[in-house]
CSV table of C-alpha atoms and ligand atoms in Angstrom, one decimal:
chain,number,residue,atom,x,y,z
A,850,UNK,CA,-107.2,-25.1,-24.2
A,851,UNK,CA,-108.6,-26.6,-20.9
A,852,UNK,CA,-106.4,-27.8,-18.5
A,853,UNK,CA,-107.5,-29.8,-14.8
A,854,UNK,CA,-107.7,-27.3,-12.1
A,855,UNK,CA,-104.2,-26.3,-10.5
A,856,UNK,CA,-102.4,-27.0,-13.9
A,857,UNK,CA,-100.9,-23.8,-15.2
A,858,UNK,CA,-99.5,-23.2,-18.3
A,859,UNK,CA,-96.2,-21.5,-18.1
A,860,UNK,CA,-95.5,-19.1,-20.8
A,861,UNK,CA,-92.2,-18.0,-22.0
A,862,UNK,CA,-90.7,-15.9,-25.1
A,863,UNK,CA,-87.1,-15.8,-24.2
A,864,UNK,CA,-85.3,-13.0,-27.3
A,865,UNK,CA,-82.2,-14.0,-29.0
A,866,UNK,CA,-79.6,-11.5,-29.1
A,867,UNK,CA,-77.0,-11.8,-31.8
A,868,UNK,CA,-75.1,-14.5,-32.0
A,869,UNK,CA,-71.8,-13.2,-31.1
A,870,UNK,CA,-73.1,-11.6,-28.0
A,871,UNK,CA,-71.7,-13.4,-25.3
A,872,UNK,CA,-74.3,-15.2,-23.4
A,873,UNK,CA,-74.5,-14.8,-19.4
A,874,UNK,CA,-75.5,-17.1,-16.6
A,875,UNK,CA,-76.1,-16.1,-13.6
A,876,UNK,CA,-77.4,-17.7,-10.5
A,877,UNK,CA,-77.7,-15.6,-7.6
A,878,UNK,CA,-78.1,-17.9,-4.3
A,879,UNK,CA,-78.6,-16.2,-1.1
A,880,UNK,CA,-80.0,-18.1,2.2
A,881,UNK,CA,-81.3,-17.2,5.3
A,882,UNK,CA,-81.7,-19.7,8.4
A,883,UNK,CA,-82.9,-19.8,12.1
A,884,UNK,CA,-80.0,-20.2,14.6
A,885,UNK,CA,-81.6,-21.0,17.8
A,886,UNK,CA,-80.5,-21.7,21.4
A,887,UNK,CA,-82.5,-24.6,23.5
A,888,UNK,CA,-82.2,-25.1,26.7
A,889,UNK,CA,-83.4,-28.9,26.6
A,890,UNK,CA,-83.0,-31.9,23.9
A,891,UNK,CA,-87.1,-32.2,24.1
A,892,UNK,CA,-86.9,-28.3,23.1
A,893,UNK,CA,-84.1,-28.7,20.4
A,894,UNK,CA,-86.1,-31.6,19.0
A,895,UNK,CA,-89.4,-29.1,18.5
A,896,UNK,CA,-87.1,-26.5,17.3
A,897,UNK,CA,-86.3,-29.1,14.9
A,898,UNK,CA,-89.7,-30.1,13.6
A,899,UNK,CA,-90.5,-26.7,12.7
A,900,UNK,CA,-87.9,-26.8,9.7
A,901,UNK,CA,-88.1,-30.5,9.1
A,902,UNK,CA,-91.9,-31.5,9.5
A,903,UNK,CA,-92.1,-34.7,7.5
A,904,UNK,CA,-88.9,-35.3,5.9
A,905,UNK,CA,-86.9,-38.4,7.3
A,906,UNK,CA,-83.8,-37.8,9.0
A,907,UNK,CA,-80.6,-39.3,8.4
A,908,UNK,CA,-78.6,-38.0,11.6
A,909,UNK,CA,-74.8,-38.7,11.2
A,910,UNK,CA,-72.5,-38.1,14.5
A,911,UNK,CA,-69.0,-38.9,15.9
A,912,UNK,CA,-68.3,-42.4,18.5
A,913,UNK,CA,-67.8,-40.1,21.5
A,914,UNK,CA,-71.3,-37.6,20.8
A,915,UNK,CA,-73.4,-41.2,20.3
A,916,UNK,CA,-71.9,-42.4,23.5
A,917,UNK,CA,-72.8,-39.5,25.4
A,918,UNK,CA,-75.8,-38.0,24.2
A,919,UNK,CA,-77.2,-40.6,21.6
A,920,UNK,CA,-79.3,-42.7,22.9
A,921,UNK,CA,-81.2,-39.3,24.8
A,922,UNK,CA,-81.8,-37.8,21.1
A,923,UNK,CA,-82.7,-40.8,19.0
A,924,UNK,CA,-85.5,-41.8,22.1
A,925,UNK,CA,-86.5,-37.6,21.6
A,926,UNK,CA,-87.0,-38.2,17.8
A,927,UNK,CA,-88.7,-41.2,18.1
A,928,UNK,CA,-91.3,-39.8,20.4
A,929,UNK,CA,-91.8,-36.5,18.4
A,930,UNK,CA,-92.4,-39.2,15.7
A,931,UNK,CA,-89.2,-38.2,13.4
A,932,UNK,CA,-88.2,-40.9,11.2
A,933,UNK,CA,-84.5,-41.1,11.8
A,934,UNK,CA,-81.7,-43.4,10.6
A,935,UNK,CA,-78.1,-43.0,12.2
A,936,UNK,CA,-74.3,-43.9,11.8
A,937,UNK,CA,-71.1,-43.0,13.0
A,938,UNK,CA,-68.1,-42.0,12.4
A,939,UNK,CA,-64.8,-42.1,14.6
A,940,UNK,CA,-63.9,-39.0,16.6
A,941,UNK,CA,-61.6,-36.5,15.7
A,942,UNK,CA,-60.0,-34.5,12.7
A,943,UNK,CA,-58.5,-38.0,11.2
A,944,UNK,CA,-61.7,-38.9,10.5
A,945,UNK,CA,-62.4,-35.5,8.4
A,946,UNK,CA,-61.2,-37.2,5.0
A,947,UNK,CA,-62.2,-38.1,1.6
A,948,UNK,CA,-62.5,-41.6,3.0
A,949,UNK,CA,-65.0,-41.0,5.6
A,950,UNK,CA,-67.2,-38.9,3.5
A,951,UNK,CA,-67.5,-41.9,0.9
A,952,UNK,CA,-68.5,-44.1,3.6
A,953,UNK,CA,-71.2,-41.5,4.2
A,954,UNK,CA,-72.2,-41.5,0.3
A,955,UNK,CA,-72.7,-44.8,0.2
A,956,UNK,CA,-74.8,-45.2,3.4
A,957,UNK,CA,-77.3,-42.7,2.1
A,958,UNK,CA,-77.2,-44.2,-1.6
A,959,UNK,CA,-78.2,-47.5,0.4
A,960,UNK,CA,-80.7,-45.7,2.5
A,961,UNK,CA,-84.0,-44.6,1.9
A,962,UNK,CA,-83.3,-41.0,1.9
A,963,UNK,CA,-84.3,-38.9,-1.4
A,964,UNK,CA,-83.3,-35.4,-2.2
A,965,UNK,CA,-85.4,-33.5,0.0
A,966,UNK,CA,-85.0,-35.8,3.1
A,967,UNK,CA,-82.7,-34.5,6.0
A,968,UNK,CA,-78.9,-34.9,7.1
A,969,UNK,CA,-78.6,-33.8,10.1
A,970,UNK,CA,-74.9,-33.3,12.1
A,971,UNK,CA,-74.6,-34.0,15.6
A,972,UNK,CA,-71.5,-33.1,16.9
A,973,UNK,CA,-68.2,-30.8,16.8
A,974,UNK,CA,-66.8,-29.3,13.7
A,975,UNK,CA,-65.2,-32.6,12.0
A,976,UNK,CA,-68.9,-33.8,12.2
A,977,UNK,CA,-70.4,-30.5,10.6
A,978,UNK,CA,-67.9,-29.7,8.2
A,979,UNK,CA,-67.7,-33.6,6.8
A,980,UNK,CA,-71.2,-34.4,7.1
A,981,UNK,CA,-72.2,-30.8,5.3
A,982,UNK,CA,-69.8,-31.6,2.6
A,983,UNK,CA,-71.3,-35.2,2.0
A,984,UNK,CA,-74.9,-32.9,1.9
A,985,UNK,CA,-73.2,-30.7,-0.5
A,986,UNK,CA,-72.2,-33.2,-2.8
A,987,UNK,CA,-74.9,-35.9,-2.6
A,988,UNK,CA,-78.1,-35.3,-5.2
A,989,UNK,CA,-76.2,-31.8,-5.9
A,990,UNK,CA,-76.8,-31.1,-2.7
A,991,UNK,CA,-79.3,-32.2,-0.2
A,992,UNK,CA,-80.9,-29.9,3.4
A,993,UNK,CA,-78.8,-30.6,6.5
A,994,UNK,CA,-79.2,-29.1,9.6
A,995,UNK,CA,-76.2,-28.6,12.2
A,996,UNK,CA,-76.4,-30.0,16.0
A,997,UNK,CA,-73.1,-28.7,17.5
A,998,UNK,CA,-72.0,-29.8,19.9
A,999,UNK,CA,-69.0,-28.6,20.9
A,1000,UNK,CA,-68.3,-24.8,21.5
A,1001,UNK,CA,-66.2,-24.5,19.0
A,1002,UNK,CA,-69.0,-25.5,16.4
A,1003,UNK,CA,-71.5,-23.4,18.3
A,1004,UNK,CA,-69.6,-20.1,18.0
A,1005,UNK,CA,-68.3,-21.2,14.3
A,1006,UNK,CA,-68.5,-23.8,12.5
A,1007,UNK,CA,-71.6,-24.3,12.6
A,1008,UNK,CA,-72.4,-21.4,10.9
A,1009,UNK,CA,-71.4,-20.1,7.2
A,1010,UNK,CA,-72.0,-23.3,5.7
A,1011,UNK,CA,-68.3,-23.5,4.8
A,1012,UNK,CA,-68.0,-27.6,4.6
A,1013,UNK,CA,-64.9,-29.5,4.2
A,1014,UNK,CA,-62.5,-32.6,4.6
A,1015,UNK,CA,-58.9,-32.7,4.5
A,1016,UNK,CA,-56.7,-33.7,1.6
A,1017,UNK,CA,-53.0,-34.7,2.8
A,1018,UNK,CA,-51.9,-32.1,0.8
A,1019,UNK,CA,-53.9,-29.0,2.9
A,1020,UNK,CA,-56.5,-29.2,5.4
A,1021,UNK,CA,-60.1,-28.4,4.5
A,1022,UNK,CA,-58.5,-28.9,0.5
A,1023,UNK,CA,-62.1,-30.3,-0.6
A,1024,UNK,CA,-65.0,-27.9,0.0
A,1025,UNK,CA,-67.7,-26.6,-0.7
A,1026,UNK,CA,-70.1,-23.6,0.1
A,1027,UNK,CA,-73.3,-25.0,1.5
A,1028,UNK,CA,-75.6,-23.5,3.7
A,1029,UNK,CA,-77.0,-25.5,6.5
A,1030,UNK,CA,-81.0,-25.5,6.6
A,1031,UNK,CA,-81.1,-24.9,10.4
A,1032,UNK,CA,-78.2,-24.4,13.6
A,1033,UNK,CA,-79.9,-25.9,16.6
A,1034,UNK,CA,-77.7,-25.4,19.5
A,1035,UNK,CA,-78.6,-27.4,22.8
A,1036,UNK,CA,-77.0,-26.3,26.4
A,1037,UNK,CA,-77.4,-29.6,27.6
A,1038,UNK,CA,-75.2,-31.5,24.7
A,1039,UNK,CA,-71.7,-28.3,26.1
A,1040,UNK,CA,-72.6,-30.4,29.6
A,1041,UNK,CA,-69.6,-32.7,28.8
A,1042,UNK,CA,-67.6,-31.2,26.8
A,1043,UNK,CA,-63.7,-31.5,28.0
A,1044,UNK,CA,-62.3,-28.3,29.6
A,1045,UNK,CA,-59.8,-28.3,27.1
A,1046,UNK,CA,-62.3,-27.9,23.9
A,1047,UNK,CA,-63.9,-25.3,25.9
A,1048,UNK,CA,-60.9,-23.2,25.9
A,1049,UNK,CA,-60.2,-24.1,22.5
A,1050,UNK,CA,-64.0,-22.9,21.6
A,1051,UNK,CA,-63.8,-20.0,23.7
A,1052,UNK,CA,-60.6,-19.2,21.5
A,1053,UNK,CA,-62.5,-18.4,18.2
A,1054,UNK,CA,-65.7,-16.0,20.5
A,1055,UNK,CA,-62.8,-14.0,21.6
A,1056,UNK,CA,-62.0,-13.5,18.2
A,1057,UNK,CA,-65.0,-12.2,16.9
A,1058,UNK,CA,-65.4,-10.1,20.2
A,1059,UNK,CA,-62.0,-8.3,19.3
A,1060,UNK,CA,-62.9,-7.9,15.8
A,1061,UNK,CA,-66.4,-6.8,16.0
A,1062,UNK,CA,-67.5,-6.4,19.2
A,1063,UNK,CA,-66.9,-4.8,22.6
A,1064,UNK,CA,-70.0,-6.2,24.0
A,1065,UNK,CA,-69.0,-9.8,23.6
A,1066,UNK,CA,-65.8,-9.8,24.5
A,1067,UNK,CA,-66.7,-7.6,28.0
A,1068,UNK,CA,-69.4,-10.7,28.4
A,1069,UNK,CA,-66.3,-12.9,27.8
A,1070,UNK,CA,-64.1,-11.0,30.5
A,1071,UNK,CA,-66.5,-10.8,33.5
A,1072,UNK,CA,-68.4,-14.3,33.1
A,1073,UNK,CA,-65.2,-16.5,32.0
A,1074,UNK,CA,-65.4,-18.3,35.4
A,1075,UNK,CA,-68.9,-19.0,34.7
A,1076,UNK,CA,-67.9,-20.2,31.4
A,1077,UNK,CA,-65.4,-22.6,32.2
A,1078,UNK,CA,-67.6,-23.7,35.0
A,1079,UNK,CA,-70.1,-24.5,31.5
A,1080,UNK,CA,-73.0,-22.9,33.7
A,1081,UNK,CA,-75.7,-23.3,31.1
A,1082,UNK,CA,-77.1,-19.8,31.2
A,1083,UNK,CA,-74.0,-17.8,30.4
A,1084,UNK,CA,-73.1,-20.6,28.2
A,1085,UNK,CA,-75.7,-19.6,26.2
A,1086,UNK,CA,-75.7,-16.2,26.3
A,1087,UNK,CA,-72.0,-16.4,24.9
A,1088,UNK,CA,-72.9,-18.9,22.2
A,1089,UNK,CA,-75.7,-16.6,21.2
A,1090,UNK,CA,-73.9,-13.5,21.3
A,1091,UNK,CA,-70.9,-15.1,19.3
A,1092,UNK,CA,-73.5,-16.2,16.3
A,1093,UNK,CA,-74.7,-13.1,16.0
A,1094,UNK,CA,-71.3,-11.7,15.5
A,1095,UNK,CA,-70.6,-14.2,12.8
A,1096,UNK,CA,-74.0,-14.1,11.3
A,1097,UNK,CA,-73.8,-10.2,10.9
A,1098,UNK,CA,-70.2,-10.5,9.5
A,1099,UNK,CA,-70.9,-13.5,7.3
A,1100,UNK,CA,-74.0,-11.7,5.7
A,1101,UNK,CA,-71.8,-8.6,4.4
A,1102,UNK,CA,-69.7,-11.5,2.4
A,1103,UNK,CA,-71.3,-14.8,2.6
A,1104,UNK,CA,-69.5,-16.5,-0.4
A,1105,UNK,CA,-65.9,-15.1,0.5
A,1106,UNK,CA,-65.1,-13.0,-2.4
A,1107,UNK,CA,-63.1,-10.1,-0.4
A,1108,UNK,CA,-60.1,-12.2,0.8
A,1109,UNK,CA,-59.5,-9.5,3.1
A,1110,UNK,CA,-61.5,-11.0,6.3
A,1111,UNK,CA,-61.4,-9.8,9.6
A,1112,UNK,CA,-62.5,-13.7,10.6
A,1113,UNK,CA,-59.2,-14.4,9.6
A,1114,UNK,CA,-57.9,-13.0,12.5
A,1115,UNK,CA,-55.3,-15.6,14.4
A,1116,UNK,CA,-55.6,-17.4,11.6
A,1117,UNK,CA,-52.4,-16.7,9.7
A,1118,UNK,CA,-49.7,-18.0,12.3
A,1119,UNK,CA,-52.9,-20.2,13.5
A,1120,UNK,CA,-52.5,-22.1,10.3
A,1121,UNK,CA,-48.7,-22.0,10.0
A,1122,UNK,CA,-48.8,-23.9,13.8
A,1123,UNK,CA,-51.5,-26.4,13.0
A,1124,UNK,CA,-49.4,-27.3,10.3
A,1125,UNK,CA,-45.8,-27.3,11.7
A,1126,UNK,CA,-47.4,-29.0,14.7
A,1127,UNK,CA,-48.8,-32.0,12.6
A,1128,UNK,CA,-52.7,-31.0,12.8
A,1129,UNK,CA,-54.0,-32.5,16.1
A,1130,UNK,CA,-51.5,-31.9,18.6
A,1131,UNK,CA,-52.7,-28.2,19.0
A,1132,UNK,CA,-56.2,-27.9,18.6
A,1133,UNK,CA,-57.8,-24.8,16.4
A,1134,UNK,CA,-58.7,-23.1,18.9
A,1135,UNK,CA,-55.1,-22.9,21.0
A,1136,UNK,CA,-53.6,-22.5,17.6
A,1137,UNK,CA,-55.6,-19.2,16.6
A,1138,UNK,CA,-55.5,-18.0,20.5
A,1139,UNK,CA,-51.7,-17.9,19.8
A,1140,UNK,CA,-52.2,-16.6,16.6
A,1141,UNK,CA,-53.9,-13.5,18.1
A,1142,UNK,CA,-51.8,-13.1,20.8
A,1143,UNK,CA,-48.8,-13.1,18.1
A,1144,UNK,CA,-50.8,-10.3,15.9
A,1145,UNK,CA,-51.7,-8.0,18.7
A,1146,UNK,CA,-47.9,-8.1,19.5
A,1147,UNK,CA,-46.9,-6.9,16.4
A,1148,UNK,CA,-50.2,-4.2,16.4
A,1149,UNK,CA,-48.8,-3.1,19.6
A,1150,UNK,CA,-45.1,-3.3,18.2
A,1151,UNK,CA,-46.6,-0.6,14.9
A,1152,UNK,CA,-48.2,1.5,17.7
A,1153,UNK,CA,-51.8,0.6,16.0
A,1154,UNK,CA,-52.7,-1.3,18.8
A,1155,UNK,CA,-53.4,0.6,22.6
A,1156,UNK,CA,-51.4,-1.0,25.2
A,1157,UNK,CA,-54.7,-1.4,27.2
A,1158,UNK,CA,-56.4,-2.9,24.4
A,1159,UNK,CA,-53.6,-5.4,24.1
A,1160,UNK,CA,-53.2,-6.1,27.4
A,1161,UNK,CA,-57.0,-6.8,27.7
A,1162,UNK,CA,-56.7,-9.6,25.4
A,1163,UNK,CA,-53.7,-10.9,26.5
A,1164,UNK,CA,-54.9,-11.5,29.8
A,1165,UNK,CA,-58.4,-12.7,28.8
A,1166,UNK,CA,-56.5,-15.4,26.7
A,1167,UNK,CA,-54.7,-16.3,29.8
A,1168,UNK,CA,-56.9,-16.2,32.3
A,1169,UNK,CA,-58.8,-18.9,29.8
A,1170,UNK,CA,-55.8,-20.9,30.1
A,1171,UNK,CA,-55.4,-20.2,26.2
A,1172,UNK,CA,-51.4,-20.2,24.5
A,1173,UNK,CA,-50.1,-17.4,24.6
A,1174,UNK,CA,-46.6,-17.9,24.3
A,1175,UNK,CA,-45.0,-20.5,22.4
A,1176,UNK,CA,-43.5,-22.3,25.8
A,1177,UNK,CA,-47.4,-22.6,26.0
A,1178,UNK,CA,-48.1,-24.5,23.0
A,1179,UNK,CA,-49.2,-28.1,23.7
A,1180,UNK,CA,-46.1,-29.1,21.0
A,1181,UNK,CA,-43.7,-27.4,19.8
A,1182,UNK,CA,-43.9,-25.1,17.0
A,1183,UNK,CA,-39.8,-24.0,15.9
A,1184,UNK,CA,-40.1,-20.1,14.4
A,1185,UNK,CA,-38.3,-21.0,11.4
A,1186,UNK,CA,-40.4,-23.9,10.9
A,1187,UNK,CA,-43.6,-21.3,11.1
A,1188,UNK,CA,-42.2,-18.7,8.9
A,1189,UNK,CA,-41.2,-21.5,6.2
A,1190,UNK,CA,-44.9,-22.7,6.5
A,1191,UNK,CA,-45.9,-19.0,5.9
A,1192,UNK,CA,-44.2,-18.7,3.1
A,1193,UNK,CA,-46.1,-21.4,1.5
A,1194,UNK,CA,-49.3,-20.0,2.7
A,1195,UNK,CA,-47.9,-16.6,0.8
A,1196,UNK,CA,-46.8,-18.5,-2.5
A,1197,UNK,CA,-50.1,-20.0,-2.7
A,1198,UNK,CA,-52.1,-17.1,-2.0
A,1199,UNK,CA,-50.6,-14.7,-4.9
A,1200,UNK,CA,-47.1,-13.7,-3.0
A,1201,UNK,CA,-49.0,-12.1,-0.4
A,1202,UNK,CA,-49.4,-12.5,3.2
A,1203,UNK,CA,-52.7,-11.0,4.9
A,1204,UNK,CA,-52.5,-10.5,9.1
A,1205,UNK,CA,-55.9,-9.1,10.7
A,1206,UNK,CA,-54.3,-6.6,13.3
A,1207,UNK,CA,-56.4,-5.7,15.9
A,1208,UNK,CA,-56.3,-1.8,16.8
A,1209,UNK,CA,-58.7,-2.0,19.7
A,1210,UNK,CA,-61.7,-4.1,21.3
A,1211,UNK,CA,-64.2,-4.3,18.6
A,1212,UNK,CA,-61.6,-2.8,15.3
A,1213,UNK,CA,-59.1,-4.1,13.6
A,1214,UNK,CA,-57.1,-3.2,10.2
A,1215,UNK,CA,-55.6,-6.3,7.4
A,1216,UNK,CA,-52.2,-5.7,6.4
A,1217,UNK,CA,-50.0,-7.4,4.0
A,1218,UNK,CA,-46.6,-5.8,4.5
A,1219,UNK,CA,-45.9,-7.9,8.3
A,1220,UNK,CA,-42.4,-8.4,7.7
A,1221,UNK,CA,-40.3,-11.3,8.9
A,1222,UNK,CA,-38.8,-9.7,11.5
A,1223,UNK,CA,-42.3,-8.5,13.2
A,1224,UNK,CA,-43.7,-12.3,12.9
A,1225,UNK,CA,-39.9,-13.5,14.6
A,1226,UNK,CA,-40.3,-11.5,17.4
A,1227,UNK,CA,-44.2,-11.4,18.2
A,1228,UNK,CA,-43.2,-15.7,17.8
A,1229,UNK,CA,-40.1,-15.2,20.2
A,1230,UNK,CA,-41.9,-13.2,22.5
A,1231,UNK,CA,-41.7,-14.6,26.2
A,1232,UNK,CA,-43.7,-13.3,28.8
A,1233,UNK,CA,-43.1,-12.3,32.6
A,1234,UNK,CA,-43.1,-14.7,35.1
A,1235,UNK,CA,-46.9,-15.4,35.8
A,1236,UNK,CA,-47.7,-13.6,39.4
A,1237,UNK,CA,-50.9,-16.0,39.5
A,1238,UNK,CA,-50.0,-19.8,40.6
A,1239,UNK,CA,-54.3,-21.0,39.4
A,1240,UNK,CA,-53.1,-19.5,36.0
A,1241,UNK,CA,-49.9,-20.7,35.3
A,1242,UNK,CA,-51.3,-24.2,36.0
A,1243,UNK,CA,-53.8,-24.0,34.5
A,1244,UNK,CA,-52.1,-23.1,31.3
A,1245,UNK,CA,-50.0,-26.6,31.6
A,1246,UNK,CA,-53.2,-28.4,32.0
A,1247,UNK,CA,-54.3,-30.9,29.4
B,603,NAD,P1,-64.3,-32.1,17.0
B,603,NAD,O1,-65.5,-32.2,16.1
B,603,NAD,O2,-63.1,-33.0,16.6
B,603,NAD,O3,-64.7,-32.3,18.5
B,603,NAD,C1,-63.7,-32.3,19.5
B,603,NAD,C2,-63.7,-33.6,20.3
B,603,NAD,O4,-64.8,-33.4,21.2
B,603,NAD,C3,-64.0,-34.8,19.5
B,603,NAD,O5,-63.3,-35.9,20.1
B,603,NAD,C4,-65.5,-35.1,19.8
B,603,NAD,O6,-65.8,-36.5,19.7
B,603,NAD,C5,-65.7,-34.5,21.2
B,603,NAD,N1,-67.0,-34.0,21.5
B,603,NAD,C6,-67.9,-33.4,20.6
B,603,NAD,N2,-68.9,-33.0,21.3
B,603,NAD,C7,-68.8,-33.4,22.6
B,603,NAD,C8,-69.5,-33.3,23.8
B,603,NAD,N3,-70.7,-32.6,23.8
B,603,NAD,N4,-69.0,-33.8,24.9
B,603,NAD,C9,-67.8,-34.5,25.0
B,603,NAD,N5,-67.1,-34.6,23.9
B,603,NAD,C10,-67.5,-34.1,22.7
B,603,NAD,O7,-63.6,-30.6,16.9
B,603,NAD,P2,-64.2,-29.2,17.0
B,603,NAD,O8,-63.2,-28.4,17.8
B,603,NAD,O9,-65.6,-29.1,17.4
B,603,NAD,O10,-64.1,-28.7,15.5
B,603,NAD,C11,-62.8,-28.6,14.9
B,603,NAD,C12,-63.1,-28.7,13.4
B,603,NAD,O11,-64.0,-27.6,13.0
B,603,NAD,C13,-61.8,-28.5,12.6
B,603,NAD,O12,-61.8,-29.5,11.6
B,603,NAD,C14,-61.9,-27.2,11.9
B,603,NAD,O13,-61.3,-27.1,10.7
B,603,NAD,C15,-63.4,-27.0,11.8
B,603,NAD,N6,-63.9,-25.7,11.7
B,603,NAD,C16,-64.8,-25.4,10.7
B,603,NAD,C17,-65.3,-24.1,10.5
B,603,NAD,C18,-66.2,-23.8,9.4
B,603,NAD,O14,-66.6,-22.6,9.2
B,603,NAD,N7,-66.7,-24.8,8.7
B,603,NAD,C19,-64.9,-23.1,11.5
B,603,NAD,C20,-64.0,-23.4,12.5
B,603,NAD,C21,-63.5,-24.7,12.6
């Protein structure tokens, strides 16, 4: 047999076994992707070239993101010669739904964009998680590449390729696992971001530096001004040093299978007050700041935790202007109202309960046996009168 040159034949001889063997299927997907940090759009744009070099582009961001920062990366595309098509959604987590993620289904049916074109999200984690899920789902699942730009999604959600929307029933109840082709994080898109989504971001890098590592969170403790201040440099330095926390803890368990995370931690009363609170009122980030603050309480309460250690979170948290208290809570969040929601949360997960405890900066240990009684007073808990006047207001701020 002759066949034209670069026609292979592929050959085959697949065995039976008997037939009441049971037959297995297995399909082993593991990715790997370039995070990288630009310090310009014309930078991020080349950055993005490199993994998208002739696909077209369907870029999908929020009303607010467009407004700001828009027009500067569609005019960057068009003059690295990227074929780019682009819609909207409206800003915030009402807009991460079932609903929204149709409307983006149908945009790309009606576009020109086949399988191995590009989705690209530009924008905070309702853009990321809503536009990955709609790359998820459409074609069985198409590359997209994340933009964030918000800290939050730059430190988090972003990464993983968790992607979700919101059923009224639970948030993030539709999801999927889908890992993004590319995270392209720009300094210049943080520029605008509202003091109080940097706090909220802020919220989930002190997280990872408690659970995994000293060295961020002592980056977090002497730069914060310069954070807050959104000086680009350090900016980057904690956006890059908070996704490499993540990445190395995500690569031990990519796909979730050990419920028993230490990324959950803040999460568990986190959850209960985004929930109580009505989703929106306190963002993620205040939520899981609280959280934390509630589980090193009880830590320090089970002498697992060093009073120093504790106290060094507590006062990064409020020197960030982050809850931690629930007099601090943008709404209000009633304890019986939180332990009724984390009762659910234990029914649904198999009767039990898990809390990440932190034991020092950089280890923690996940519990189920928290009792009622710890979670009432670490939610009760009140603090001393705040010595600092620049804090305290700053904790009121909006
Ligand atoms: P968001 O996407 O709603 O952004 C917050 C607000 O900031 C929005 O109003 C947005 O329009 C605006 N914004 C975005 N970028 C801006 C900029 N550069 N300048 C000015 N304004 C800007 O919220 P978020 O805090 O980024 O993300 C929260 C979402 O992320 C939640 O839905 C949460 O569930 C999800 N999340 C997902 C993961 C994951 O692993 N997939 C992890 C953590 C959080």
């Amino acid at each position: 047999m002759s066949l034209p040159p670069g026609i292979h034949v592929i050959h085959d001889a697949i065995a039976l076994p008997a037939p009441h063997d049971t037959v297995r299927a297995r399909a082993v997907h593991r990715a790997e992707y370039p995070v990288v940090f630009a310090d310009s759009v014309e930078e991020a744009v080349k950055h993005l070239r490199t993994v998208v070099p002739d696909q077209r582009i369907a870029l999908v961001t929020d009303d607010t993101v467009a407004a700001l920062h828009g027009r500067e990366l569609r005019e960057e595309l068009h003059r690295q010669g990227v074929e780019t098509t682009v819609t909207t959604i409206a800003p915030g987590e009402a807009s991460k739904t079932l609903r929204t993620a149709e409307r983006l289904l149908d945009w790309l049916a009606g576009s020109r964009m086949r399988r191995r074109d590009v989705l690209v999200a530009f924008g905070g984690g309702v853009v990321i998680d809503t536009a990955g899920w709609v790359a998820s789902a459409y074609m069985r699942g198409m590359p997209y590449v994340n933009l964030p730009t918000t800290l939050l999604a730059g430190v988090d959600a972003a990464l993983g390729g968790k992607v979700a929307v919101d059923h009224p029933q639970a948030k993030n109840l539709i999801g999927a696992f889908h890992q993004p082709t590319a995270v392209i994080a720009a300094t210049p898109w943080l520029s605008t971001l509202p003091a109080r989504h940097v706090r909220a971001g802020l919220a989930e890098a002190v997280k990872k530096g408690v659970i995994a590592s000293p060295a961020l969170f002592e980056l977090i403790e002497r730069d914060l001004p310069e954070i807050l201040a959104l000086e680009p440099s350090t900016l980057r330095r904690l956006v890059h040093g908070a996704a490499t926390v993540k990445c190395a803890l995500i690569d031990r368990d990519p796909y979730e299978e050990d419920l028993r995370r230490p990324l959950n931690f803040g999460h568990t009363i986190g959850h209960a007050v985004e929930t109580v609170t009505g989703y929106g009122p306190v963002l993620h980030g205040e939520a899981v700041a609280f959280g934390m603050a509630c589980a090193a309480r009880i830590s320090l309460g089970r002498g697992w935790m060093t009073g120093t250690a504790s106290t060094r979170l507590l006062t990064v948290l409020r020197r960030a202007g982050l809850p931690c208290d629930r007099a601090q809570l943008p709404a209000p969040a009633d304890p019986g109202a939180v332990l009724a929601a984390l009762e659910k949360i234990r029914l649904i997960r198999d009767g039990r309960l898990r809390f990440v405890l932190p034991t020092d900066i950089g280890t923690s240990a996940i519990t189920d046996d928290v009792t009622d009684d710890e979670i009432r007073q670490a939610l009760s808990w009140s603090p001393d009168p705040d010595p600092d006047p620049r804090t305290a207001r700053r904790n009121t701020a909006p």
